[in-house]
mmCIF file of C-alpha atoms in Angstrom:
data_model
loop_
_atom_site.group_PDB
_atom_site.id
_atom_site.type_symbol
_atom_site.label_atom_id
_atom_site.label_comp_id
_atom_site.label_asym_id
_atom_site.label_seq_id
_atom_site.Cartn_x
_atom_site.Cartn_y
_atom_site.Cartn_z
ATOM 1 C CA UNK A 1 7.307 7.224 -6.520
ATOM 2 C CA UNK A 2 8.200 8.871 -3.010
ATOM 3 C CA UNK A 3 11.130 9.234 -1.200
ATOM 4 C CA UNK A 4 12.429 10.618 1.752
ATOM 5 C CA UNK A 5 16.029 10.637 3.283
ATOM 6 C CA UNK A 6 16.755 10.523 6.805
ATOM 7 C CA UNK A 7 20.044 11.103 9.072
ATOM 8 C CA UNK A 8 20.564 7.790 11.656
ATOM 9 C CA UNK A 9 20.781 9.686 15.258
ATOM 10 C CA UNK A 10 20.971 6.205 17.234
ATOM 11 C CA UNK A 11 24.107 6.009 18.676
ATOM 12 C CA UNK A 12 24.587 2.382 17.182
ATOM 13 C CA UNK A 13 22.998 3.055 13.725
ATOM 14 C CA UNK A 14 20.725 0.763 12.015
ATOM 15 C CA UNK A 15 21.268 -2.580 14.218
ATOM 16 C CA UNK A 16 19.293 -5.872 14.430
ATOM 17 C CA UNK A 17 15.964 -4.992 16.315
ATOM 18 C CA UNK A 18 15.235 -1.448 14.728
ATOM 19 C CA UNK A 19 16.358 -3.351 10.970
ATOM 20 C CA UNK A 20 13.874 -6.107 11.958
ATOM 21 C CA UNK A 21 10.823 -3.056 12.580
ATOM 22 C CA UNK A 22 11.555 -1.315 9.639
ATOM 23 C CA UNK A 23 11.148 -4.866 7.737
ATOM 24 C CA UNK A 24 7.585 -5.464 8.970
ATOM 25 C CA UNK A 25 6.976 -1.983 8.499
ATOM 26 C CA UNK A 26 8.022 -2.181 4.562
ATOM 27 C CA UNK A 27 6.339 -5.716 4.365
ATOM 28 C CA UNK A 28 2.981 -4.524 5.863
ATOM 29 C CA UNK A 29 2.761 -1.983 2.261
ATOM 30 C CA UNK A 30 1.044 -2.591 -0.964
ATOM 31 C CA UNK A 31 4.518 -0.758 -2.210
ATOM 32 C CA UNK A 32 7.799 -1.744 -3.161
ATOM 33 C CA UNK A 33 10.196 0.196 -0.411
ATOM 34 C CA UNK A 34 13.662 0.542 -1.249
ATOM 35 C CA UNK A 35 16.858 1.719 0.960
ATOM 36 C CA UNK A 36 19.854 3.174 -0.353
ATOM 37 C CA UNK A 37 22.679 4.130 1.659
ATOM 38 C CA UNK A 38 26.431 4.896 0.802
ATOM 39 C CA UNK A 39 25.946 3.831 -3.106
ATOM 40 C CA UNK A 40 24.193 0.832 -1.902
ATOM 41 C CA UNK A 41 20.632 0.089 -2.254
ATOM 42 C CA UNK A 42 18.429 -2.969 -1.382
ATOM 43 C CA UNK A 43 14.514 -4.043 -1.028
ATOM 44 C CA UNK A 44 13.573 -2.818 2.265
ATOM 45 C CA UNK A 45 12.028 -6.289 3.144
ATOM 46 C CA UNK A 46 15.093 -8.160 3.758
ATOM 47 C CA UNK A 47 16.690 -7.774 6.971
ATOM 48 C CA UNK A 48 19.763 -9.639 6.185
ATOM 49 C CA UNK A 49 20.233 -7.295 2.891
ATOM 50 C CA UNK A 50 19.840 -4.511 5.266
ATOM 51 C CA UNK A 51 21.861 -5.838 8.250
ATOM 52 C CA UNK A 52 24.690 -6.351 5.336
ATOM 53 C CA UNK A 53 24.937 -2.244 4.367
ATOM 54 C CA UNK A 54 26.183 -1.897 7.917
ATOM 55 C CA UNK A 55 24.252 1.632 8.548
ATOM 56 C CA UNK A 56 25.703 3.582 11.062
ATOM 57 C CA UNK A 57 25.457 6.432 13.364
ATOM 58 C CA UNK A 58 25.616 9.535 11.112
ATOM 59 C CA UNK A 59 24.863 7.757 8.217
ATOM 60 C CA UNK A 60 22.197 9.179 5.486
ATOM 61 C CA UNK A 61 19.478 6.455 3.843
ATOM 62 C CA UNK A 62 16.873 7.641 1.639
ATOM 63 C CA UNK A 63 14.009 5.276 1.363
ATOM 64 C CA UNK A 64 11.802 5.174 -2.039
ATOM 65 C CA UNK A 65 8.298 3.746 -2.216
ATOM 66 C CA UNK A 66 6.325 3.175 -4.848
ATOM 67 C CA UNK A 67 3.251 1.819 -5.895
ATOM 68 C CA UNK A 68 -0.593 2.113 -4.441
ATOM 69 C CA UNK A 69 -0.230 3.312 -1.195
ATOM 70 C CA UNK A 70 3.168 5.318 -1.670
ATOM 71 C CA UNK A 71 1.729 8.387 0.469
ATOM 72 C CA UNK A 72 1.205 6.728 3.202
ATOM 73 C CA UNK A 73 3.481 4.044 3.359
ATOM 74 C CA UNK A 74 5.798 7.207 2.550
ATOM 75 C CA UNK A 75 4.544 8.844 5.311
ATOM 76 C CA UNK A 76 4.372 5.467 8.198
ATOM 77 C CA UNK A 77 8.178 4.783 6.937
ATOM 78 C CA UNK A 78 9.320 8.183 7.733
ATOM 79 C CA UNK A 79 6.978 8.320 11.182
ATOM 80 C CA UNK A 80 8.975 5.167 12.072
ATOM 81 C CA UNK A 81 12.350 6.176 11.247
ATOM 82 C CA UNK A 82 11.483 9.319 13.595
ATOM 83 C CA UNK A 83 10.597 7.328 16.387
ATOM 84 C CA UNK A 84 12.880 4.709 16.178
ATOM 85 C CA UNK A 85 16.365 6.196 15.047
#
């Protein structure tokens, strides 16, 4: 298992278009990805389960992945998160 945790810097947190990246992202691994924010935590390839934390500006998610490819997934998650918000 790997994790990371990230702070949201996009002024409007994790909204609709960035939420539906990170899902393709997640759904293109051999892994299970997981997101926990604020006590909550759902599978990373449901964009309405995501959507429904409400993750916002400021806000800190750690994301767990685990299984075959858990480096790199790992890795591509936190990449994307970087890039994105």
């Amino acid at each position: 298992m790997v994790s990371f945790t990230y702070r949201i810097t996009d002024e409007i947190g994790l909204h609709a278009r960035p939420a539906g990246l990170f899902v393709k992202e997640a759904k293109d691994t051999a892994s299970k990805v997981t997101i926990t924010c604020n006590g909550k935590s759902v599978d990373a390839t449901g964009l309405m389960a995501i959507m429904a934390m409400g993750i916002k500006h400021g806000d800190e998610v750690t994301v767990t992945v685990e299984g075959g490819d858990e480096e790199e997934a790992a890795r591509n998650l936190e990449t994307f998160f970087r890039e994105n918000l």
